[in-house]
Each structure stands twice: as C-alpha cells, then as structure tokens.
PDB file of C-alpha atoms in Angstrom:
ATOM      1  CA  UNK E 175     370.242 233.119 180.907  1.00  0.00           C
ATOM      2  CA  UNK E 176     367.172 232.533 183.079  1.00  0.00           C
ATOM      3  CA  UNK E 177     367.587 234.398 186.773  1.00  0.00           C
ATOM      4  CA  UNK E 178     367.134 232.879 190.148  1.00  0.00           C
ATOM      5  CA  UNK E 179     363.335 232.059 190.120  1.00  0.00           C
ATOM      6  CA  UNK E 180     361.267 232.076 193.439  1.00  0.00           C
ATOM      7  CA  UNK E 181     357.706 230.925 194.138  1.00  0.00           C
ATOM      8  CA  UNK E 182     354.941 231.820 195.078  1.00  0.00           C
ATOM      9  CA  UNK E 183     355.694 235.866 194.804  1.00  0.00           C
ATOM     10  CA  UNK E 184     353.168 236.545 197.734  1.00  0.00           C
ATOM     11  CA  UNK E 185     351.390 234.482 200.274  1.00  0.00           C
ATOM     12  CA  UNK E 186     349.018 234.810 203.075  1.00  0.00           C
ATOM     13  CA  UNK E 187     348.853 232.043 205.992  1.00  0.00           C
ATOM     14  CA  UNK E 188     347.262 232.037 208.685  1.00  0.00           C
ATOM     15  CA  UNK E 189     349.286 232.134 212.187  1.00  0.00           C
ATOM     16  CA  UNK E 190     350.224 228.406 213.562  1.00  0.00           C
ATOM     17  CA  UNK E 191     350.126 226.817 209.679  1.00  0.00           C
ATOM     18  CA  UNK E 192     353.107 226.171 208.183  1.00  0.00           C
ATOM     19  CA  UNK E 193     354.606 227.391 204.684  1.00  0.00           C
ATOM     20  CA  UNK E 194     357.062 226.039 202.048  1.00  0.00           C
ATOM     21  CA  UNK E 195     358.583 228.947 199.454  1.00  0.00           C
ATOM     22  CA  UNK E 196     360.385 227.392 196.349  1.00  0.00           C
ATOM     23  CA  UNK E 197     363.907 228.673 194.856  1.00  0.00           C
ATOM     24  CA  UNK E 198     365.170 227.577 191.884  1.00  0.00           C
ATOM     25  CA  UNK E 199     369.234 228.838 191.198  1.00  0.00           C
ATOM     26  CA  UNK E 200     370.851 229.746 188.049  1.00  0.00           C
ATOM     27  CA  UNK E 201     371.889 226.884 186.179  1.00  0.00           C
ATOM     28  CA  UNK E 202     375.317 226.373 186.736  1.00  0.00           C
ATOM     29  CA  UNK E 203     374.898 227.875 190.534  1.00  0.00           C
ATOM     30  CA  UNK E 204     375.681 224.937 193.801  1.00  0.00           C
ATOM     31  CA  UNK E 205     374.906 227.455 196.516  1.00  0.00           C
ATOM     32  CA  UNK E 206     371.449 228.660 197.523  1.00  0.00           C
ATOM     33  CA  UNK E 207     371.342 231.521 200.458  1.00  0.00           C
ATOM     34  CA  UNK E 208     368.158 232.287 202.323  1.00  0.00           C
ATOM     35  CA  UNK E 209     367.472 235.622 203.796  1.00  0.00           C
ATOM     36  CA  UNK E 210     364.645 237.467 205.703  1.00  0.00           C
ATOM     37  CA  UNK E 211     363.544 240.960 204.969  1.00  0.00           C
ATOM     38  CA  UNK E 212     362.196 242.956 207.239  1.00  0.00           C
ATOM     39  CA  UNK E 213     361.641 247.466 207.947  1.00  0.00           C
ATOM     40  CA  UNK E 214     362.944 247.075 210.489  1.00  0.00           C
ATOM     41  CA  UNK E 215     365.783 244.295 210.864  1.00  0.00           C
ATOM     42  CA  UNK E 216     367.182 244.826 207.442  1.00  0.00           C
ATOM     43  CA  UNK E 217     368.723 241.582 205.659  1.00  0.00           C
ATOM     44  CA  UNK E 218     368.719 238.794 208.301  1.00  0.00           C
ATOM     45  CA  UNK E 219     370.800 235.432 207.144  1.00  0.00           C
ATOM     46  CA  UNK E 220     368.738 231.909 207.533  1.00  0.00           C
ATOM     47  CA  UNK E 221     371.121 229.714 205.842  1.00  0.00           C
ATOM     48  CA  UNK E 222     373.135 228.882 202.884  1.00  0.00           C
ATOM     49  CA  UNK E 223     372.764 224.930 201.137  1.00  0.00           C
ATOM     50  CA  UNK E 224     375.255 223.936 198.587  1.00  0.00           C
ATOM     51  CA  UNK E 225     375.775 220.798 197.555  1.00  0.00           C
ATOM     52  CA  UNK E 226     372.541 219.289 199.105  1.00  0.00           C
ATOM     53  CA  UNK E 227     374.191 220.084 202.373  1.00  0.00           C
ATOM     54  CA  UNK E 228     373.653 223.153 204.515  1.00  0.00           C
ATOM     55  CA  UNK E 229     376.692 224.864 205.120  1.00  0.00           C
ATOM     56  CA  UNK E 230     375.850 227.563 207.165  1.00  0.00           C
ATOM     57  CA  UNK E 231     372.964 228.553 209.222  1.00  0.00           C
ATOM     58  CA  UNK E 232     371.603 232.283 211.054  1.00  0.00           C
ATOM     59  CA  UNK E 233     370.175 232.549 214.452  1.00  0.00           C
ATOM     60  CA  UNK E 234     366.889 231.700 213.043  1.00  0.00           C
ATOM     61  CA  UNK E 235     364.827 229.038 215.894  1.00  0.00           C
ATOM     62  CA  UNK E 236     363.970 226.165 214.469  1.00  0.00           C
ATOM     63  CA  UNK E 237     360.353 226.599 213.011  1.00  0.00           C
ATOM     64  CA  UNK E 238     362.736 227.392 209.885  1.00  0.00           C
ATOM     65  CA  UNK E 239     364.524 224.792 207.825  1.00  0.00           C
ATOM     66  CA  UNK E 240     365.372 224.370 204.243  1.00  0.00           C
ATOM     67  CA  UNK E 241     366.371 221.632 202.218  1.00  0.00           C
ATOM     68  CA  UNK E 242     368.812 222.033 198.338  1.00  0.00           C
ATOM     69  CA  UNK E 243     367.693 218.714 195.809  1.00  0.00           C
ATOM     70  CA  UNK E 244     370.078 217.412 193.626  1.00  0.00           C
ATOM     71  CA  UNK E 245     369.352 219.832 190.998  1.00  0.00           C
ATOM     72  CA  UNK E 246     370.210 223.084 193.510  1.00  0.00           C
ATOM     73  CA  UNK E 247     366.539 223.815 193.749  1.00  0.00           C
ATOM     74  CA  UNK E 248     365.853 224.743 197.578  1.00  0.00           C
ATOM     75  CA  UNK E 249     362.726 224.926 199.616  1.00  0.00           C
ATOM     76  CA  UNK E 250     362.307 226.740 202.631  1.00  0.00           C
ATOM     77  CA  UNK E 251     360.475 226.039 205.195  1.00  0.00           C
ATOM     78  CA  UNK E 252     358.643 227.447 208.228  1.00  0.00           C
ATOM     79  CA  UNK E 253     356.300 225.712 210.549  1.00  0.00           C
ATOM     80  CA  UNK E 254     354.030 226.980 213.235  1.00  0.00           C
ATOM     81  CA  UNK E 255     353.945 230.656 211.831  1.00  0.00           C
ATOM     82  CA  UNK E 256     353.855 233.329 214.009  1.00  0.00           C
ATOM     83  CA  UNK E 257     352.808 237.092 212.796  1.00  0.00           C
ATOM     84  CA  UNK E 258     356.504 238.432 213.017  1.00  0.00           C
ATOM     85  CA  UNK E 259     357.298 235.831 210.537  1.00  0.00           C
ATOM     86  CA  UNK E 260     355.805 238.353 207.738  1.00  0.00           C
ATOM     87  CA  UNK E 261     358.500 239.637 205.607  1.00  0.00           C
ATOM     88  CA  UNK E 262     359.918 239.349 202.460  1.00  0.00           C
ATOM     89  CA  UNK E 263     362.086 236.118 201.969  1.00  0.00           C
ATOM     90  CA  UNK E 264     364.983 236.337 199.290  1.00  0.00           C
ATOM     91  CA  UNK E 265     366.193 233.594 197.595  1.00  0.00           C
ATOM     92  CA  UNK E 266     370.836 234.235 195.997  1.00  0.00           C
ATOM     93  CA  UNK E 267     372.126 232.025 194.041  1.00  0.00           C
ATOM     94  CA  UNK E 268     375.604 231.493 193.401  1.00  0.00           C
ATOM     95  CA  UNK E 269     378.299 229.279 192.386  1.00  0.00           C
ATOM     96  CA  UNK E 270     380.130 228.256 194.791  1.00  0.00           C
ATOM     97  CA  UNK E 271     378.988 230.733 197.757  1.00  0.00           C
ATOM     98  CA  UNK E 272     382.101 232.420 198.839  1.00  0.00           C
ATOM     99  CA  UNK E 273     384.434 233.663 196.314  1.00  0.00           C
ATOM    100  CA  UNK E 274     381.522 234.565 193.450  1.00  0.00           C
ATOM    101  CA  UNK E 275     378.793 237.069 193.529  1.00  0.00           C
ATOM    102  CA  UNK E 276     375.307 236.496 194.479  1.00  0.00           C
ATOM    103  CA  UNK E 277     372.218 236.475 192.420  1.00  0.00           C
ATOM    104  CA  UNK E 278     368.925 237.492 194.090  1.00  0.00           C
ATOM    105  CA  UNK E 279     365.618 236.157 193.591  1.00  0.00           C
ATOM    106  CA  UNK E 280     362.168 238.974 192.972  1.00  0.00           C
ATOM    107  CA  UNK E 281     361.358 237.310 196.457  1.00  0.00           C
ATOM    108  CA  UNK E 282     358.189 235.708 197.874  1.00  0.00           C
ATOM    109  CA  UNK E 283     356.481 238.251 200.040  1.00  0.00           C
ATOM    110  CA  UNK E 284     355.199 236.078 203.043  1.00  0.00           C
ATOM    111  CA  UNK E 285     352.041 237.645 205.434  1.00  0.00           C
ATOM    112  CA  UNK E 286     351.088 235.972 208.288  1.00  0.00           C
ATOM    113  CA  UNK E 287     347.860 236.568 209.951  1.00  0.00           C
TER     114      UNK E 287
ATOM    115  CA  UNK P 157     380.423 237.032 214.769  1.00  0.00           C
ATOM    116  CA  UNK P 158     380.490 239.204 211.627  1.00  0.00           C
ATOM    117  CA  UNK P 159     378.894 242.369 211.830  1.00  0.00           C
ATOM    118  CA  UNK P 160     378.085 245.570 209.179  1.00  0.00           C
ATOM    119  CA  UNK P 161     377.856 248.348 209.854  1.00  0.00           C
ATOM    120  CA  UNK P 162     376.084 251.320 207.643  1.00  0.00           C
ATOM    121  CA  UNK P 163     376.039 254.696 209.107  1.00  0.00           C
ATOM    122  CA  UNK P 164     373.468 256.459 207.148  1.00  0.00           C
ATOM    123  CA  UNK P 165     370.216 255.179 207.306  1.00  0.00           C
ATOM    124  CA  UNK P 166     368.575 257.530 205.204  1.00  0.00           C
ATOM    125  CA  UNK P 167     370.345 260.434 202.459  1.00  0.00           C
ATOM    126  CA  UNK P 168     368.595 263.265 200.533  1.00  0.00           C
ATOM    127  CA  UNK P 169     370.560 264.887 197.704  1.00  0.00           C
ATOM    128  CA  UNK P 170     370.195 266.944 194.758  1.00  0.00           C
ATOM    129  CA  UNK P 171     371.239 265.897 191.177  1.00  0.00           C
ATOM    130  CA  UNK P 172     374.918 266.402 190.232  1.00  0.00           C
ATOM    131  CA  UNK P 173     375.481 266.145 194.275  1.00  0.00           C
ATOM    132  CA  UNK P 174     378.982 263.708 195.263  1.00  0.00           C
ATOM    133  CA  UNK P 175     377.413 260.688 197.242  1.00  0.00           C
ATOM    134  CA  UNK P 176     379.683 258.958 199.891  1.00  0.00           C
ATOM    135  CA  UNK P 177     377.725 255.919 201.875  1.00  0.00           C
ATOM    136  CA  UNK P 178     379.754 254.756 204.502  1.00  0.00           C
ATOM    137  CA  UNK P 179     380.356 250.749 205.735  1.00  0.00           C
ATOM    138  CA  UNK P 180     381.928 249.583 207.659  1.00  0.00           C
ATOM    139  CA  UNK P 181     382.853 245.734 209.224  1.00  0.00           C
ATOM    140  CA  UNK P 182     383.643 243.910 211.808  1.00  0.00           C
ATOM    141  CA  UNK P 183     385.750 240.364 211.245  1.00  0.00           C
ATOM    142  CA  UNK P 184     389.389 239.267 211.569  1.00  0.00           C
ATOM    143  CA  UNK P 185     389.439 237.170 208.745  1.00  0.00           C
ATOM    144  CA  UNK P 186     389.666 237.672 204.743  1.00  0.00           C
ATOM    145  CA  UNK P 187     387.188 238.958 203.443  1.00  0.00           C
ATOM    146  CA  UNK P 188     385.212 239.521 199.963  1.00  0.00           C
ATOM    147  CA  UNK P 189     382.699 242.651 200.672  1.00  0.00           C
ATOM    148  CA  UNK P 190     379.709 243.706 197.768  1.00  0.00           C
ATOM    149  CA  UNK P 191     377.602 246.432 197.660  1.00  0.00           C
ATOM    150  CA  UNK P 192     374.131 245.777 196.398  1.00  0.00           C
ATOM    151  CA  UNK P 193     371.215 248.043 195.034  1.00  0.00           C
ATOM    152  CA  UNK P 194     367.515 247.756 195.206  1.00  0.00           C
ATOM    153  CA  UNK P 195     365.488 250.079 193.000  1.00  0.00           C
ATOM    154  CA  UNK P 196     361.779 250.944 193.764  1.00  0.00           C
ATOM    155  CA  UNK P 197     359.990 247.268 192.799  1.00  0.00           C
ATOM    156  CA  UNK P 198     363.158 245.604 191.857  1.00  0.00           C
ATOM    157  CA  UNK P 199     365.005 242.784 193.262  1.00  0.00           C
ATOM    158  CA  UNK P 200     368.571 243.634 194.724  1.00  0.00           C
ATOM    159  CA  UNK P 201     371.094 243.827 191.990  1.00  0.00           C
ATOM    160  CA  UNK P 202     375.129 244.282 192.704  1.00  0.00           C
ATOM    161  CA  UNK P 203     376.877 247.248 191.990  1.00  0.00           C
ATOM    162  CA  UNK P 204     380.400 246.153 192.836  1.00  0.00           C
ATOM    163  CA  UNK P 205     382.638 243.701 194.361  1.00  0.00           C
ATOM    164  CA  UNK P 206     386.084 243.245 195.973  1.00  0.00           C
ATOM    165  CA  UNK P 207     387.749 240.405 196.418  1.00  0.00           C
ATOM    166  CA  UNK P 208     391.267 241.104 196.118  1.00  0.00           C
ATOM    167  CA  UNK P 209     394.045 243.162 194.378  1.00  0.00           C
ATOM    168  CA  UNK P 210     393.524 246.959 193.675  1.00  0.00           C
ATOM    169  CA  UNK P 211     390.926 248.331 196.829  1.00  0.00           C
ATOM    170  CA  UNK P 212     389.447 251.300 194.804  1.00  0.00           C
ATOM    171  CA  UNK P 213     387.139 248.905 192.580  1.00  0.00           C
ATOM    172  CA  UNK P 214     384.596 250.508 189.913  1.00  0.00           C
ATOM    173  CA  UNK P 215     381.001 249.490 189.504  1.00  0.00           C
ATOM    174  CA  UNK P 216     378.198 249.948 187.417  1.00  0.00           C
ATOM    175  CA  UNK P 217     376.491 252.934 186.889  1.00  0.00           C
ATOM    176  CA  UNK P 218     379.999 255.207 187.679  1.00  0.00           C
ATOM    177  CA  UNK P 219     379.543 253.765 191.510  1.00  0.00           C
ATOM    178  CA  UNK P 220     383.040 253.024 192.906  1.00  0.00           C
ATOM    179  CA  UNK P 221     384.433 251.455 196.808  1.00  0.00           C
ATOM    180  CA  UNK P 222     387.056 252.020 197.948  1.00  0.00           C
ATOM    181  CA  UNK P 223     388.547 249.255 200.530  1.00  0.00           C
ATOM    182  CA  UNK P 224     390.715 250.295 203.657  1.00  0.00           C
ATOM    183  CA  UNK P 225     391.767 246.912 205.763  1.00  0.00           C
ATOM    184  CA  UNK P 226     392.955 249.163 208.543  1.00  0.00           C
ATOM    185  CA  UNK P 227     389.857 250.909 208.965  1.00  0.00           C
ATOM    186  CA  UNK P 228     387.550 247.912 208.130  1.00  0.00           C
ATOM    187  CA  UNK P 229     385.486 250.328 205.666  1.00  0.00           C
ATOM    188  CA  UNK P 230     384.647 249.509 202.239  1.00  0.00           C
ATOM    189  CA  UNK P 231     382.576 253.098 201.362  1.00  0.00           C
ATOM    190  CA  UNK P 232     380.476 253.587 198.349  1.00  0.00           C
ATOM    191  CA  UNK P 233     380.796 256.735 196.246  1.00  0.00           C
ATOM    192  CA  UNK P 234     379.953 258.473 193.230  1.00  0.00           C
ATOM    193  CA  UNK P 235     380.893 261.821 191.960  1.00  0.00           C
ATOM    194  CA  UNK P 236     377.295 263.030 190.591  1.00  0.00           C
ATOM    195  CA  UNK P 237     374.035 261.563 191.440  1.00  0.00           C
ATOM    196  CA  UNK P 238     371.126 261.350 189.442  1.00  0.00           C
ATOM    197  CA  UNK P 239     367.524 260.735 189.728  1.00  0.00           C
ATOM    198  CA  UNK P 240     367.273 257.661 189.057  1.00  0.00           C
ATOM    199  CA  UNK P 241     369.931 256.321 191.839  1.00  0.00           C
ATOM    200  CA  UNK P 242     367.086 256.526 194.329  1.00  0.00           C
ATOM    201  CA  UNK P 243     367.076 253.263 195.754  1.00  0.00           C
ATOM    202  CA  UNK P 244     368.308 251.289 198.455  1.00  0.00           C
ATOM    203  CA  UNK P 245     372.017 250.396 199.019  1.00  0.00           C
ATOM    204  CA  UNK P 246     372.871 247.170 200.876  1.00  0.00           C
ATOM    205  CA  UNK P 247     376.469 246.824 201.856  1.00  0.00           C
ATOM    206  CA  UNK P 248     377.410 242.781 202.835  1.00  0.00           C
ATOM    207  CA  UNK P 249     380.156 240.900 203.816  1.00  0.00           C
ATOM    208  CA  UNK P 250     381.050 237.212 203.027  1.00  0.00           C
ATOM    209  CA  UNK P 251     383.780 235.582 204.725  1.00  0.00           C
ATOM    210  CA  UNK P 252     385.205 232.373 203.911  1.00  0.00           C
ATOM    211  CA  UNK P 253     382.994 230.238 205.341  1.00  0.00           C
ATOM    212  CA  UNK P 254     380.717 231.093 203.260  1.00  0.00           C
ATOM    213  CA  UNK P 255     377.803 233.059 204.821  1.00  0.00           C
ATOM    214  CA  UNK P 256     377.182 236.730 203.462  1.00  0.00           C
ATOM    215  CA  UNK P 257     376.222 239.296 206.101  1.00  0.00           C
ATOM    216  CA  UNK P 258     374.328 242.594 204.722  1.00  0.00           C
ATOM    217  CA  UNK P 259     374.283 245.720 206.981  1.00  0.00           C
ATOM    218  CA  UNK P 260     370.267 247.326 207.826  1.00  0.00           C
ATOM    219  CA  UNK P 261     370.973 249.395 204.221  1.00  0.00           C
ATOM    220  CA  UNK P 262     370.878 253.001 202.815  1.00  0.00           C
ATOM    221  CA  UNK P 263     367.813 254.381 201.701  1.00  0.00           C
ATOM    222  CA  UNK P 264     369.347 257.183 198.674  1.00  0.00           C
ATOM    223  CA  UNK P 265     366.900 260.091 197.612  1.00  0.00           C
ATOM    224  CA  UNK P 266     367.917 261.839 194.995  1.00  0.00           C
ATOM    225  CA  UNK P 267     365.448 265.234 194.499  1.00  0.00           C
ATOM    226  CA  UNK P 268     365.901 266.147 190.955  1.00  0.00           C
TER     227      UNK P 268
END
C-alpha cells in the first residue's frame, strides 16, 4: 500500500512569507503528527490532528497551525517565517495515534531565507 | 511533561561489535515506547515497539529493547553490527494522550 506522501519535498521562502506543506496519511490512518527537524534540536512535536480535530499540540508559537480534512489529509502551516524556521518537517501517520505505530513521511525540507 | 532521554549522541564501532544505545524516559503514566531508524537519505523507519506484555521485544534487522519500568529505560541492542546499520536511531515515547516524544537521537557508525 501507498506510504504517507508529503509535498513539496523542498522549498525555499523568503523570511516574513508564509508556507503551507501538504501530508497525505495511509489510507486507513485518522491521526496525522507533525514534527520539526532540526541538527541541533532533534525531533521537536508541533501537533497531532485526528479526526479533523487537533488533539494535541507542542510548544510551537503560533505562526504554526495545521488543519486534518475529512479525508485525513493535513496541511501545515507557518506564517511570517523567520530563518530558524528552516528544517526538515515530517509528516506520521497512524491509525489511531496512541496505541499503533507511526508511519513517517520522506519529509518536505523547508529553507527560509 | 514527557521527556527522552538518549545518552549517546554519537557511537563508532567495528563490524561484529555488540551495540547497546541507551534511553531512557521520564513520565508517570503508561506508556508505549518505539525505537526508530533513519538510514543515510531515508525517511525514519521503526525498528521495534512495546506496548505491553513480555519487555525484551525483538525487531527487525536482529535489533532487540529491552523495557525496565523501574529504571524508566527501554535500551536498544544488538549482538553484531554491520555496515550497513550506520544510521540514526531515534528513541520516542507516546503516552496515552496521544502525543509521541522522540529523544535528540543516536548517530551509529559502523567502520567496516
């Protein structure tokens, strides 16, 4: 079966624009995760959707938001970019979140400058 | 808050060397911990789970974990290395709420 699919694979904005990064889940998958990838910080958590809802949310500010659709697609999205906004953003689907394994997306590699 | 911890940041062994990655967590709750791989170019891939039942749990690749509630440690081993384990080793948590927390990882070099 088709793996978790994320798009674009690399992008380069330009600091204060904004950027939306695609995920689409396994089929069969309800919860989407969001992390940030970084040298230096390792695997940070942004937040986990399932269900069109988000369940569960990192200490990221609030330039970065996501949304799930009712197909378990998610979009991420961050606003006003800022150069330490440049990492590698990985997309995990699973299905239910908690009790199942996770699935990680190739990533979209995000540079801001 | 959750926390990982992984004590080695970076390990260089030979082929046919034992490999022992240590993690460790902090949370009162239950629990299911993962350990994850990411080869040179790849996306991260998991090697093993536990969730419940027997703590020593065997992965892919002859990786095994073995759990210890007391100690909050879930460490990753492997009797003989190879080349081709270089890679990076990510060791997470997910509690029951739901949100999976991954500790800063293991970079593995394996000199062959």
């Amino acid at each position: 079966k088709a793996g978790v699919t994320q798009t674009p694979r690399y992008l380069i904005k330009t600091r204060g624009q904004q950027v939306t990064l695609s995920c689409s889940p396994i089929s069969g998958h309800r919860s989407v995760s969001w992390y940030q990838q970084t040298p230096g910080q390792g695997l940070q958590f942004l937040f986990e959707y399932f269900s069109e809802t988000q369940r569960n949310k990192g200490n990221f500010p609030g330039r970065f938001s996501g949304r799930q659709f009712s197909n378990s697609r998610s979009e991420m999205n961050v606003s006003t970019l800022e150069l330490g906004d440049s990492a590698l953003y990985l997309c995990a689907s699973s299905v239910d979140g908690m009790n199942t394994e996770a699935f990680f997306g190739q990533g979209t590699r995000l540079t801001v400058v | 808050a959750q926390s990982v911890s992984q004590h080695n940041h970076h390990v260089i062994l030979s082929e046919a060397a034992s490999l022992e990655l240590g993690c460790n967590y902090s949370y009162g709750g239950t629990v299911n911990l993962f350990w994850y791989v990411q080869y040179p170019g790849q996306h991260l891939q998991l090697l093993l789970k536990y969730f419940s039942g027997d703590p020593l749990v065997k992965g892919i690749k002859g990786f095994e974990a073995e759990f210890i509630k007391s100690k909050f440690s879930f460490n990753l081993r492997k009797p003989s290395v190879q080349w081709s384990d270089t890679a990076e080793y990510f060791c997470a948590v997910n509690t029951n709420a739901g949100k999976s927390t991954f500790g800063d990882g293991t970079t593995l070099t394996v000199k062959p």
